[in-house]
Amino acid sequence: MTNTTKNYLIERGIKPSLQRIAIMDYLLKNRTHPSADEIYQALCESIPTLSKTTVYNTLKLFAQQGAALSLEIDEKNIRYDGDTSIHAHFRCKSCGEIIDLPVDQVNMVDPKHLEGFVITEISAFYKGLCDKCNHEGSLMQNKSIN
Amino acid sequence: MTNTTKNYLIERGIKPSLQRIAIMDYLLKNRTHPSADEIYQALCESIPTLSKTTVYNTLKLFAQQGAALSLEIDEKNIRYDGDTSIHAHFRCKSCGEIIDLPVDQVNMVDPKHLEGFVITEISAFYKGLCDKCNHEGSLMQNKSIN
DNA sequence: TTCACTGCAAATCATTTGCAAGGCC
DNA sequence: GGCCTTGCAAATGATTTGCAGTGAA
Protein backbone atom coordinates (compact mmCIF):
# COMPACT_ATOMS: atom_id res chain seq x y z
CA MET A 1 0.00 0.00 0.00
CA THR A 2 2.79 2.34 0.92
CA ASN A 3 4.45 1.32 -2.29
CA THR A 4 1.29 2.20 -4.20
CA THR A 5 1.28 5.60 -2.59
CA LYS A 6 4.93 6.03 -3.47
CA ASN A 7 4.18 5.42 -7.13
CA TYR A 8 1.17 7.68 -6.87
CA LEU A 9 3.50 10.50 -5.89
CA ILE A 10 6.11 9.70 -8.50
CA GLU A 11 3.46 9.72 -11.21
CA ARG A 12 2.58 13.25 -10.18
CA GLY A 13 6.14 14.47 -10.25
CA ILE A 14 6.61 14.47 -6.49
CA LYS A 15 9.76 13.01 -5.03
CA PRO A 16 8.64 10.52 -2.42
CA SER A 17 9.96 10.75 1.12
CA LEU A 18 8.86 9.05 4.31
CA GLN A 19 6.89 12.12 5.33
CA ARG A 20 5.32 12.77 1.96
CA ILE A 21 4.24 9.16 1.57
CA ALA A 22 2.71 9.17 5.04
CA ILE A 23 0.79 12.39 4.37
CA MET A 24 -0.46 11.25 0.97
CA ASP A 25 -1.36 7.90 2.45
CA TYR A 26 -3.35 9.64 5.15
CA LEU A 27 -5.21 11.75 2.60
CA LEU A 28 -6.05 8.76 0.46
CA LYS A 29 -7.32 6.69 3.37
CA ASN A 30 -9.08 9.39 5.35
CA ARG A 31 -11.70 11.12 3.30
CA THR A 32 -12.48 13.53 6.12
CA HIS A 33 -11.04 16.63 4.43
CA PRO A 34 -8.54 17.15 7.23
CA SER A 35 -6.67 20.33 8.06
CA ALA A 36 -2.89 20.48 8.20
CA ASP A 37 -3.03 20.29 11.96
CA GLU A 38 -5.26 17.24 11.97
CA ILE A 39 -2.87 15.44 9.68
CA TYR A 40 0.03 16.47 11.87
CA GLN A 41 -1.69 15.23 15.03
CA ALA A 42 -2.54 11.94 13.39
CA LEU A 43 0.94 11.27 12.08
CA CYS A 44 3.23 12.65 14.77
CA GLU A 45 2.77 9.51 16.83
CA SER A 46 4.16 7.20 14.19
CA ILE A 47 6.66 9.78 12.96
CA PRO A 48 7.78 11.52 16.16
CA THR A 49 10.19 13.83 14.36
CA LEU A 50 7.54 15.15 11.98
CA SER A 51 7.21 18.91 12.03
CA LYS A 52 4.18 20.98 11.18
CA THR A 53 6.26 22.94 8.72
CA THR A 54 6.77 19.80 6.70
CA VAL A 55 3.06 19.07 6.75
CA TYR A 56 2.28 22.57 5.50
CA ASN A 57 4.99 22.46 2.84
CA THR A 58 3.94 19.04 1.69
CA LEU A 59 0.26 19.86 1.42
CA LYS A 60 1.04 22.98 -0.56
CA LEU A 61 3.23 20.92 -2.85
CA PHE A 62 0.49 18.32 -3.29
CA ALA A 63 -2.03 21.00 -4.19
CA GLN A 64 0.34 22.54 -6.71
CA GLN A 65 1.02 19.20 -8.34
CA GLY A 66 -2.64 18.26 -8.41
CA ALA A 67 -2.21 15.39 -5.99
CA ALA A 68 -4.68 16.95 -3.55
CA LEU A 69 -7.27 19.69 -3.45
CA SER A 70 -7.07 22.55 -1.01
CA LEU A 71 -10.52 23.59 0.12
CA GLU A 72 -11.28 27.07 1.36
CA ILE A 73 -14.63 25.99 2.67
CA ASP A 74 -13.76 26.66 6.29
CA GLU A 75 -12.82 30.16 7.40
CA LYS A 76 -10.57 28.81 10.10
CA ASN A 77 -8.24 26.49 8.28
CA ILE A 78 -7.53 25.21 4.84
CA ARG A 79 -8.84 21.67 4.39
CA TYR A 80 -7.30 19.10 2.10
CA ASP A 81 -8.90 16.45 -0.05
CA GLY A 82 -7.03 13.51 -1.51
CA ASP A 83 -9.88 12.95 -3.94
CA THR A 84 -9.06 15.14 -6.91
CA SER A 85 -11.95 14.01 -9.06
CA ILE A 86 -14.65 16.54 -9.89
CA HIS A 87 -17.12 16.89 -7.05
CA ALA A 88 -18.69 19.53 -4.85
CA HIS A 89 -18.59 19.88 -1.06
CA PHE A 90 -21.15 20.42 1.62
CA ARG A 91 -20.17 21.79 5.01
CA CYS A 92 -22.52 21.44 7.95
CA LYS A 93 -22.60 24.62 10.00
CA SER A 94 -23.57 22.68 13.09
CA CYS A 95 -21.18 19.74 13.29
CA GLY A 96 -18.57 21.12 10.91
CA GLU A 97 -18.40 17.94 8.85
CA ILE A 98 -17.55 18.23 5.18
CA ILE A 99 -19.34 15.86 2.85
CA ASP A 100 -18.60 15.09 -0.79
CA LEU A 101 -21.34 15.68 -3.31
CA PRO A 102 -21.47 14.21 -6.79
CA VAL A 103 -21.79 16.83 -9.49
CA ASP A 104 -24.05 16.45 -12.46
CA GLN A 105 -23.22 19.56 -14.40
CA VAL A 106 -19.95 21.27 -13.90
CA ASN A 107 -20.43 24.33 -16.01
CA MET A 108 -22.95 26.46 -14.26
CA VAL A 109 -21.60 29.55 -15.91
CA ASP A 110 -22.32 30.06 -19.57
CA PRO A 111 -18.97 29.69 -21.37
CA LYS A 112 -19.63 32.89 -23.29
CA HIS A 113 -18.92 34.79 -20.08
CA LEU A 114 -15.53 33.17 -19.82
CA GLU A 115 -14.12 33.97 -23.23
CA GLY A 116 -10.44 34.80 -23.05
CA PHE A 117 -10.21 33.35 -19.56
CA VAL A 118 -8.17 30.36 -18.54
CA ILE A 119 -9.97 28.31 -15.94
CA THR A 120 -7.74 26.16 -13.80
CA GLU A 121 -10.01 25.50 -10.86
CA ILE A 122 -13.71 25.21 -10.26
CA SER A 123 -15.06 24.76 -6.79
CA ALA A 124 -18.58 24.62 -5.50
CA PHE A 125 -19.49 24.74 -1.84
CA TYR A 126 -22.80 24.22 -0.15
CA LYS A 127 -23.36 25.07 3.49
CA GLY A 128 -26.22 24.45 5.85
CA LEU A 129 -27.32 21.63 8.11
CA CYS A 130 -26.56 18.01 7.39
CA ASP A 131 -29.24 15.36 7.62
CA LYS A 132 -28.15 14.33 11.09
CA CYS A 133 -27.91 17.78 12.65
CA ASN A 134 -31.11 18.83 10.95
CA HIS A 135 -33.12 16.08 12.58
CA GLU A 136 -31.47 16.42 15.94
CA GLY A 137 -32.95 19.87 15.79
CA SER A 138 -31.41 22.51 17.99
CA LEU A 139 -31.31 20.10 20.91
CA MET A 140 -27.57 19.72 20.79
CA GLN A 141 -25.23 22.34 22.11
CA ASN A 142 -25.23 24.22 18.84
CA LYS A 143 -21.69 25.36 18.97
CA SER A 144 -22.56 27.73 16.14
CA ILE A 145 -19.50 26.70 14.22
CA ASN A 146 -20.70 28.80 11.30
CA MET B 1 -27.87 58.23 -1.07
CA THR B 2 -26.80 57.86 2.54
CA ASN B 3 -30.45 57.91 3.45
CA THR B 4 -31.12 55.13 0.97
CA THR B 5 -28.37 53.09 2.54
CA LYS B 6 -29.80 53.77 5.95
CA ASN B 7 -33.15 52.35 4.91
CA TYR B 8 -31.38 49.45 3.24
CA LEU B 9 -29.92 48.52 6.62
CA ILE B 10 -33.16 49.01 8.51
CA GLU B 11 -35.00 46.77 6.07
CA ARG B 12 -32.50 44.05 6.90
CA GLY B 13 -32.88 44.41 10.63
CA ILE B 14 -29.63 46.27 11.16
CA LYS B 15 -29.58 49.33 13.36
CA PRO B 16 -27.96 52.07 11.33
CA SER B 17 -25.02 53.97 12.74
CA LEU B 18 -22.58 56.33 11.10
CA GLN B 19 -20.02 53.56 10.73
CA ARG B 20 -22.45 50.92 9.51
CA ILE B 21 -23.93 53.21 6.92
CA ALA B 22 -20.47 54.18 5.67
CA ILE B 23 -19.40 50.54 5.36
CA MET B 24 -22.60 49.45 3.64
CA ASP B 25 -22.36 52.44 1.37
CA TYR B 26 -18.84 51.48 0.45
CA LEU B 27 -19.89 47.94 -0.34
CA LEU B 28 -22.78 49.06 -2.50
CA LYS B 29 -20.69 51.54 -4.47
CA ASN B 30 -17.49 49.54 -4.79
CA ARG B 31 -18.08 46.22 -6.42
CA THR B 32 -14.46 45.22 -5.97
CA HIS B 33 -15.06 42.53 -3.34
CA PRO B 34 -12.93 44.35 -0.79
CA SER B 35 -11.37 42.87 2.31
CA ALA B 36 -12.03 44.28 5.78
CA ASP B 37 -8.71 46.04 5.68
CA GLU B 38 -9.37 47.64 2.31
CA ILE B 39 -12.65 49.00 3.58
CA TYR B 40 -10.94 50.27 6.70
CA GLN B 41 -8.21 52.01 4.71
CA ALA B 42 -10.77 53.62 2.44
CA LEU B 43 -12.97 54.92 5.23
CA CYS B 44 -10.55 55.88 7.96
CA GLU B 45 -9.80 59.15 6.21
CA SER B 46 -13.37 60.38 6.34
CA ILE B 47 -14.04 58.73 9.71
CA PRO B 48 -10.75 59.18 11.59
CA THR B 49 -11.99 57.45 14.73
CA LEU B 50 -13.03 54.31 12.87
CA SER B 51 -11.45 51.17 14.24
CA LYS B 52 -10.73 47.95 12.44
CA THR B 53 -12.65 46.07 15.10
CA THR B 54 -15.78 47.91 14.07
CA VAL B 55 -15.20 47.08 10.43
CA TYR B 56 -14.78 43.39 11.25
CA ASN B 57 -17.80 43.34 13.54
CA THR B 58 -19.94 45.20 11.06
CA LEU B 59 -19.04 42.99 8.12
CA LYS B 60 -19.79 39.89 10.15
CA LEU B 61 -23.12 41.40 11.12
CA PHE B 62 -23.92 42.22 7.49
CA ALA B 63 -23.12 38.68 6.41
CA GLN B 64 -25.33 37.25 9.17
CA GLN B 65 -28.21 39.49 8.21
CA GLY B 66 -27.82 38.79 4.53
CA ALA B 67 -26.85 42.34 3.70
CA ALA B 68 -23.52 41.21 2.26
CA LEU B 69 -21.79 38.04 1.17
CA SER B 70 -18.54 36.90 2.71
CA LEU B 71 -16.37 35.21 0.13
CA GLU B 72 -13.74 32.64 1.04
CA ILE B 73 -12.24 32.80 -2.41
CA ASP B 74 -8.94 34.20 -1.22
CA GLU B 75 -6.80 32.23 1.21
CA LYS B 76 -5.39 35.41 2.68
CA ASN B 77 -8.44 37.38 3.66
CA ILE B 78 -12.17 37.18 3.64
CA ARG B 79 -13.65 39.30 0.88
CA TYR B 80 -17.03 40.97 1.04
CA ASP B 81 -19.62 41.53 -1.64
CA GLY B 82 -22.49 43.97 -1.32
CA ASP B 83 -24.24 42.25 -4.20
CA THR B 84 -26.24 39.48 -2.56
CA SER B 85 -27.97 38.30 -5.72
CA ILE B 86 -27.12 34.85 -7.01
CA HIS B 87 -23.90 34.84 -8.97
CA ALA B 88 -20.56 33.08 -9.11
CA HIS B 89 -17.06 34.52 -8.78
CA PHE B 90 -13.88 34.25 -10.75
CA ARG B 91 -10.55 35.04 -9.18
CA CYS B 92 -7.52 35.69 -11.34
CA LYS B 93 -4.44 34.00 -9.94
CA SER B 94 -2.20 36.53 -11.58
CA CYS B 95 -3.67 39.94 -10.76
CA GLY B 96 -5.87 38.81 -7.88
CA GLU B 97 -8.95 40.53 -9.22
CA ILE B 98 -12.32 39.03 -8.43
CA ILE B 99 -14.94 39.19 -11.16
CA ASP B 100 -18.66 38.49 -10.94
CA LEU B 101 -20.09 35.83 -13.20
CA PRO B 102 -23.75 35.41 -14.05
CA VAL B 103 -25.08 31.99 -13.24
CA ASP B 104 -27.42 30.08 -15.51
CA GLN B 105 -28.11 27.05 -13.42
CA VAL B 106 -27.71 27.15 -9.70
CA ASN B 107 -28.27 23.56 -8.84
CA MET B 108 -25.30 21.63 -10.08
CA VAL B 109 -25.89 18.92 -7.54
CA ASP B 110 -28.82 16.62 -8.07
CA PRO B 111 -31.32 17.41 -5.27
CA LYS B 112 -31.64 13.72 -4.49
CA HIS B 113 -28.19 13.89 -2.94
CA LEU B 114 -29.32 16.61 -0.60
CA GLU B 115 -32.36 14.98 0.93
CA GLY B 116 -32.68 15.80 4.61
CA PHE B 117 -30.17 18.62 4.26
CA VAL B 118 -30.90 22.28 4.82
CA ILE B 119 -28.96 24.40 2.37
CA THR B 120 -28.39 27.96 3.48
CA GLU B 121 -25.52 28.93 1.23
CA ILE B 122 -24.27 28.00 -2.19
CA SER B 123 -21.05 29.39 -3.54
CA ALA B 124 -19.20 28.72 -6.73
CA PHE B 125 -15.68 29.90 -7.44
CA TYR B 126 -13.65 29.77 -10.58
CA LYS B 127 -9.94 30.46 -10.60
CA GLY B 128 -7.44 30.88 -13.36
CA LEU B 129 -6.24 33.73 -15.54
CA CYS B 130 -8.44 36.62 -16.51
CA ASP B 131 -8.66 37.82 -20.08
CA LYS B 132 -6.19 40.61 -19.49
CA CYS B 133 -3.51 38.60 -17.66
CA ASN B 134 -3.93 35.76 -20.11
CA HIS B 135 -3.11 37.92 -23.10
CA GLU B 136 -0.31 39.75 -21.38
CA GLY B 137 1.22 36.33 -21.15
CA SER B 138 3.89 35.79 -18.54
CA LEU B 139 5.53 39.08 -19.46
CA MET B 140 4.46 40.80 -16.30
CA GLN B 141 6.09 40.23 -13.00
CA ASN B 142 3.91 37.26 -12.24
CA LYS B 143 3.67 37.78 -8.56
CA SER B 144 2.21 34.29 -8.42
CA ILE B 145 -0.54 35.44 -6.12
CA ASN B 146 -2.07 32.00 -6.36
C1' DT C 1 29.73 17.41 -2.85
C1' DT C 2 25.60 19.05 -3.93
C1' DC C 3 21.04 19.97 -3.45
C1' DA C 4 16.63 19.01 -1.96
C1' DC C 5 14.05 17.85 2.24
C1' DT C 6 13.34 18.45 7.00
C1' DG C 7 12.30 20.74 11.30
C1' DC C 8 12.94 24.05 14.98
C1' DA C 9 12.11 28.69 16.38
C1' DA C 10 10.66 33.08 15.31
C1' DA C 11 7.85 36.05 12.57
C1' DT C 12 3.71 37.43 10.27
C1' DC C 13 -0.76 38.82 9.91
C1' DA C 14 -5.81 38.41 9.62
C1' DT C 15 -9.20 38.10 12.87
C1' DT C 16 -11.13 37.90 17.61
C1' DT C 17 -11.66 39.06 22.42
C1' DG C 18 -11.70 41.74 26.78
C1' DC C 19 -13.03 45.65 28.46
C1' DA C 20 -13.77 50.52 29.30
C1' DA C 21 -15.96 54.65 27.40
C1' DG C 22 -19.53 56.89 24.86
C1' DG C 23 -24.02 57.49 22.91
C1' DC C 24 -28.88 56.68 22.06
C1' DC C 25 -33.73 55.50 23.56
C1' DG D 1 -30.49 54.19 33.72
C1' DG D 2 -29.72 50.54 30.72
C1' DC D 3 -28.28 48.64 26.60
C1' DC D 4 -26.05 48.69 22.29
C1' DT D 5 -22.08 50.36 19.69
C1' DT D 6 -17.50 51.66 19.40
C1' DG D 7 -12.51 51.30 19.64
C1' DC D 8 -8.17 50.51 21.84
C1' DA D 9 -4.94 47.05 23.19
C1' DA D 10 -3.89 42.49 23.78
C1' DA D 11 -4.59 37.74 22.50
C1' DT D 12 -5.18 34.07 19.31
C1' DG D 13 -3.99 30.95 15.97
C1' DA D 14 -3.11 29.40 11.29
C1' DT D 15 0.44 29.73 8.13
C1' DT D 16 5.05 31.29 6.58
C1' DT D 17 9.91 32.28 6.79
C1' DG D 18 14.87 32.02 8.12
C1' DC D 19 18.18 29.07 8.69
C1' DA D 20 20.94 25.27 10.08
C1' DG D 21 21.28 20.21 10.05
C1' DT D 22 20.60 15.88 7.58
C1' DG D 23 20.46 12.60 4.04
C1' DA D 24 20.28 10.74 -0.49
C1' DA D 25 22.22 10.53 -5.34
XYZ file of C-alpha atoms (C1' of nucleotides) in Angstrom:
342
model
C 0.000 0.000 0.000
C 2.791 2.341 0.923
C 4.448 1.325 -2.291
C 1.292 2.196 -4.195
C 1.281 5.605 -2.589
C 4.926 6.033 -3.471
C 4.182 5.421 -7.134
C 1.175 7.684 -6.874
C 3.504 10.504 -5.888
C 6.105 9.703 -8.504
C 3.458 9.718 -11.215
C 2.582 13.249 -10.175
C 6.145 14.467 -10.253
C 6.606 14.472 -6.490
C 9.756 13.006 -5.026
C 8.637 10.523 -2.416
C 9.962 10.751 1.116
C 8.862 9.051 4.306
C 6.885 12.116 5.331
C 5.323 12.768 1.955
C 4.237 9.164 1.570
C 2.710 9.166 5.036
C 0.786 12.388 4.373
C -0.455 11.252 0.968
C -1.364 7.901 2.451
C -3.352 9.637 5.147
C -5.206 11.750 2.602
C -6.050 8.756 0.458
C -7.319 6.688 3.367
C -9.083 9.392 5.351
C -11.701 11.118 3.299
C -12.483 13.534 6.117
C -11.041 16.634 4.433
C -8.536 17.146 7.234
C -6.671 20.330 8.062
C -2.887 20.483 8.196
C -3.028 20.293 11.956
C -5.264 17.237 11.969
C -2.874 15.443 9.679
C 0.033 16.469 11.866
C -1.692 15.230 15.027
C -2.544 11.940 13.389
C 0.941 11.270 12.083
C 3.230 12.646 14.775
C 2.775 9.506 16.829
C 4.157 7.197 14.194
C 6.661 9.784 12.956
C 7.785 11.521 16.159
C 10.189 13.831 14.356
C 7.543 15.147 11.985
C 7.207 18.905 12.027
C 4.182 20.983 11.184
C 6.262 22.944 8.723
C 6.770 19.799 6.703
C 3.064 19.066 6.748
C 2.280 22.567 5.503
C 4.988 22.461 2.841
C 3.938 19.039 1.687
C 0.256 19.862 1.420
C 1.039 22.978 -0.558
C 3.233 20.915 -2.852
C 0.488 18.323 -3.294
C -2.027 21.003 -4.186
C 0.345 22.537 -6.714
C 1.016 19.196 -8.341
C -2.638 18.264 -8.407
C -2.205 15.391 -5.986
C -4.678 16.946 -3.546
C -7.273 19.694 -3.454
C -7.073 22.549 -1.006
C -10.524 23.588 0.117
C -11.278 27.069 1.359
C -14.629 25.993 2.675
C -13.760 26.657 6.292
C -12.824 30.157 7.405
C -10.571 28.813 10.100
C -8.241 26.485 8.278
C -7.534 25.208 4.836
C -8.836 21.672 4.392
C -7.299 19.099 2.097
C -8.898 16.452 -0.047
C -7.035 13.508 -1.514
C -9.882 12.945 -3.938
C -9.064 15.142 -6.906
C -11.955 14.009 -9.061
C -14.653 16.545 -9.892
C -17.117 16.893 -7.049
C -18.687 19.532 -4.846
C -18.587 19.878 -1.056
C -21.151 20.418 1.625
C -20.169 21.791 5.009
C -22.519 21.442 7.954
C -22.599 24.620 9.997
C -23.569 22.680 13.086
C -21.179 19.741 13.286
C -18.567 21.118 10.905
C -18.397 17.940 8.855
C -17.548 18.230 5.183
C -19.345 15.862 2.848
C -18.602 15.091 -0.791
C -21.342 15.676 -3.312
C -21.469 14.214 -6.792
C -21.791 16.826 -9.487
C -24.047 16.452 -12.461
C -23.216 19.562 -14.397
C -19.947 21.272 -13.897
C -20.430 24.325 -16.014
C -22.953 26.464 -14.255
C -21.602 29.553 -15.907
C -22.320 30.059 -19.573
C -18.968 29.695 -21.374
C -19.634 32.894 -23.289
C -18.924 34.785 -20.082
C -15.532 33.172 -19.818
C -14.121 33.971 -23.229
C -10.443 34.798 -23.049
C -10.207 33.350 -19.558
C -8.166 30.360 -18.543
C -9.971 28.313 -15.938
C -7.738 26.163 -13.798
C -10.012 25.497 -10.861
C -13.715 25.213 -10.261
C -15.061 24.763 -6.791
C -18.576 24.618 -5.495
C -19.494 24.737 -1.835
C -22.801 24.223 -0.150
C -23.362 25.070 3.494
C -26.219 24.448 5.851
C -27.320 21.629 8.108
C -26.563 18.007 7.389
C -29.243 15.359 7.617
C -28.148 14.329 11.088
C -27.912 17.784 12.647
C -31.112 18.834 10.950
C -33.121 16.079 12.584
C -31.474 16.416 15.939
C -32.946 19.874 15.787
C -31.413 22.513 17.995
C -31.309 20.098 20.906
C -27.566 19.723 20.789
C -25.227 22.336 22.107
C -25.225 24.221 18.844
C -21.685 25.355 18.968
C -22.565 27.728 16.141
C -19.502 26.705 14.221
C -20.695 28.802 11.303
C -27.871 58.227 -1.070
C -26.802 57.861 2.538
C -30.446 57.905 3.453
C -31.120 55.127 0.973
C -28.366 53.090 2.540
C -29.796 53.775 5.953
C -33.154 52.347 4.907
C -31.380 49.455 3.244
C -29.918 48.524 6.620
C -33.165 49.012 8.512
C -35.002 46.774 6.066
C -32.501 44.048 6.901
C -32.876 44.412 10.634
C -29.630 46.271 11.157
C -29.585 49.334 13.364
C -27.963 52.074 11.333
C -25.022 53.974 12.735
C -22.582 56.334 11.103
C -20.022 53.558 10.732
C -22.449 50.922 9.514
C -23.933 53.213 6.916
C -20.474 54.176 5.670
C -19.401 50.543 5.359
C -22.604 49.445 3.638
C -22.364 52.443 1.371
C -18.839 51.480 0.451
C -19.891 47.938 -0.342
C -22.778 49.061 -2.503
C -20.690 51.543 -4.471
C -17.486 49.542 -4.788
C -18.076 46.219 -6.422
C -14.464 45.219 -5.967
C -15.062 42.532 -3.344
C -12.929 44.350 -0.788
C -11.374 42.871 2.315
C -12.029 44.279 5.782
C -8.709 46.038 5.678
C -9.372 47.645 2.312
C -12.649 49.001 3.577
C -10.939 50.268 6.705
C -8.212 52.008 4.710
C -10.773 53.620 2.437
C -12.970 54.921 5.230
C -10.549 55.880 7.963
C -9.800 59.155 6.210
C -13.368 60.381 6.339
C -14.038 58.728 9.706
C -10.755 59.183 11.589
C -11.990 57.455 14.725
C -13.034 54.312 12.872
C -11.453 51.167 14.243
C -10.727 47.950 12.436
C -12.655 46.068 15.095
C -15.778 47.912 14.068
C -15.197 47.082 10.427
C -14.784 43.393 11.249
C -17.800 43.335 13.545
C -19.938 45.198 11.064
C -19.042 42.994 8.117
C -19.792 39.894 10.147
C -23.124 41.398 11.120
C -23.917 42.222 7.493
C -23.117 38.682 6.412
C -25.326 37.253 9.165
C -28.215 39.485 8.210
C -27.816 38.786 4.527
C -26.850 42.344 3.705
C -23.523 41.214 2.260
C -21.791 38.043 1.170
C -18.537 36.904 2.709
C -16.372 35.211 0.128
C -13.739 32.642 1.036
C -12.244 32.804 -2.410
C -8.936 34.203 -1.222
C -6.795 32.228 1.207
C -5.388 35.407 2.677
C -8.438 37.382 3.663
C -12.166 37.176 3.637
C -13.649 39.301 0.881
C -17.026 40.970 1.040
C -19.619 41.530 -1.644
C -22.492 43.969 -1.322
C -24.243 42.254 -4.197
C -26.238 39.480 -2.561
C -27.965 38.296 -5.720
C -27.121 34.848 -7.005
C -23.900 34.845 -8.970
C -20.562 33.081 -9.111
C -17.055 34.515 -8.780
C -13.884 34.253 -10.755
C -10.550 35.037 -9.176
C -7.515 35.687 -11.339
C -4.436 33.997 -9.937
C -2.200 36.529 -11.576
C -3.670 39.936 -10.762
C -5.874 38.807 -7.880
C -8.951 40.534 -9.222
C -12.316 39.025 -8.430
C -14.939 39.186 -11.157
C -18.662 38.487 -10.940
C -20.092 35.825 -13.197
C -23.755 35.413 -14.048
C -25.082 31.986 -13.244
C -27.416 30.085 -15.506
C -28.112 27.053 -13.416
C -27.708 27.146 -9.699
C -28.273 23.557 -8.835
C -25.303 21.629 -10.083
C -25.894 18.921 -7.537
C -28.825 16.618 -8.073
C -31.324 17.405 -5.267
C -31.638 13.717 -4.485
C -28.186 13.888 -2.936
C -29.317 16.612 -0.595
C -32.360 14.980 0.927
C -32.677 15.798 4.607
C -30.174 18.621 4.257
C -30.896 22.277 4.819
C -28.960 24.398 2.366
C -28.391 27.958 3.482
C -25.521 28.926 1.227
C -24.267 28.000 -2.193
C -21.049 29.392 -3.538
C -19.195 28.721 -6.729
C -15.680 29.895 -7.443
C -13.646 29.771 -10.582
C -9.937 30.460 -10.601
C -7.439 30.881 -13.360
C -6.241 33.725 -15.544
C -8.438 36.618 -16.514
C -8.664 37.816 -20.077
C -6.188 40.609 -19.488
C -3.511 38.599 -17.663
C -3.932 35.757 -20.114
C -3.108 37.916 -23.095
C -0.310 39.755 -21.378
C 1.218 36.328 -21.146
C 3.894 35.791 -18.539
C 5.529 39.076 -19.456
C 4.461 40.801 -16.305
C 6.092 40.227 -13.000
C 3.909 37.256 -12.238
C 3.668 37.777 -8.561
C 2.211 34.293 -8.421
C -0.536 35.443 -6.119
C -2.073 32.003 -6.359
C 29.728 17.407 -2.851
C 25.605 19.053 -3.925
C 21.040 19.968 -3.453
C 16.626 19.013 -1.960
C 14.052 17.846 2.242
C 13.340 18.454 7.005
C 12.300 20.740 11.296
C 12.940 24.050 14.978
C 12.112 28.693 16.382
C 10.660 33.080 15.312
C 7.852 36.052 12.569
C 3.706 37.430 10.271
C -0.760 38.820 9.910
C -5.814 38.414 9.619
C -9.200 38.098 12.867
C -11.127 37.899 17.612
C -11.658 39.065 22.419
C -11.698 41.744 26.777
C -13.031 45.647 28.458
C -13.772 50.521 29.300
C -15.960 54.648 27.402
C -19.525 56.885 24.860
C -24.017 57.489 22.910
C -28.879 56.678 22.061
C -33.730 55.497 23.559
C -30.489 54.192 33.719
C -29.715 50.537 30.720
C -28.277 48.644 26.605
C -26.052 48.694 22.294
C -22.075 50.358 19.690
C -17.504 51.664 19.405
C -12.509 51.300 19.638
C -8.170 50.509 21.840
C -4.940 47.054 23.187
C -3.893 42.487 23.776
C -4.588 37.744 22.499
C -5.180 34.073 19.312
C -3.988 30.947 15.969
C -3.111 29.404 11.293
C 0.440 29.726 8.131
C 5.052 31.290 6.576
C 9.906 32.276 6.792
C 14.871 32.020 8.118
C 18.180 29.067 8.686
C 20.941 25.268 10.083
C 21.276 20.212 10.047
C 20.602 15.882 7.578
C 20.458 12.599 4.042
C 20.283 10.743 -0.486
C 22.225 10.534 -5.339
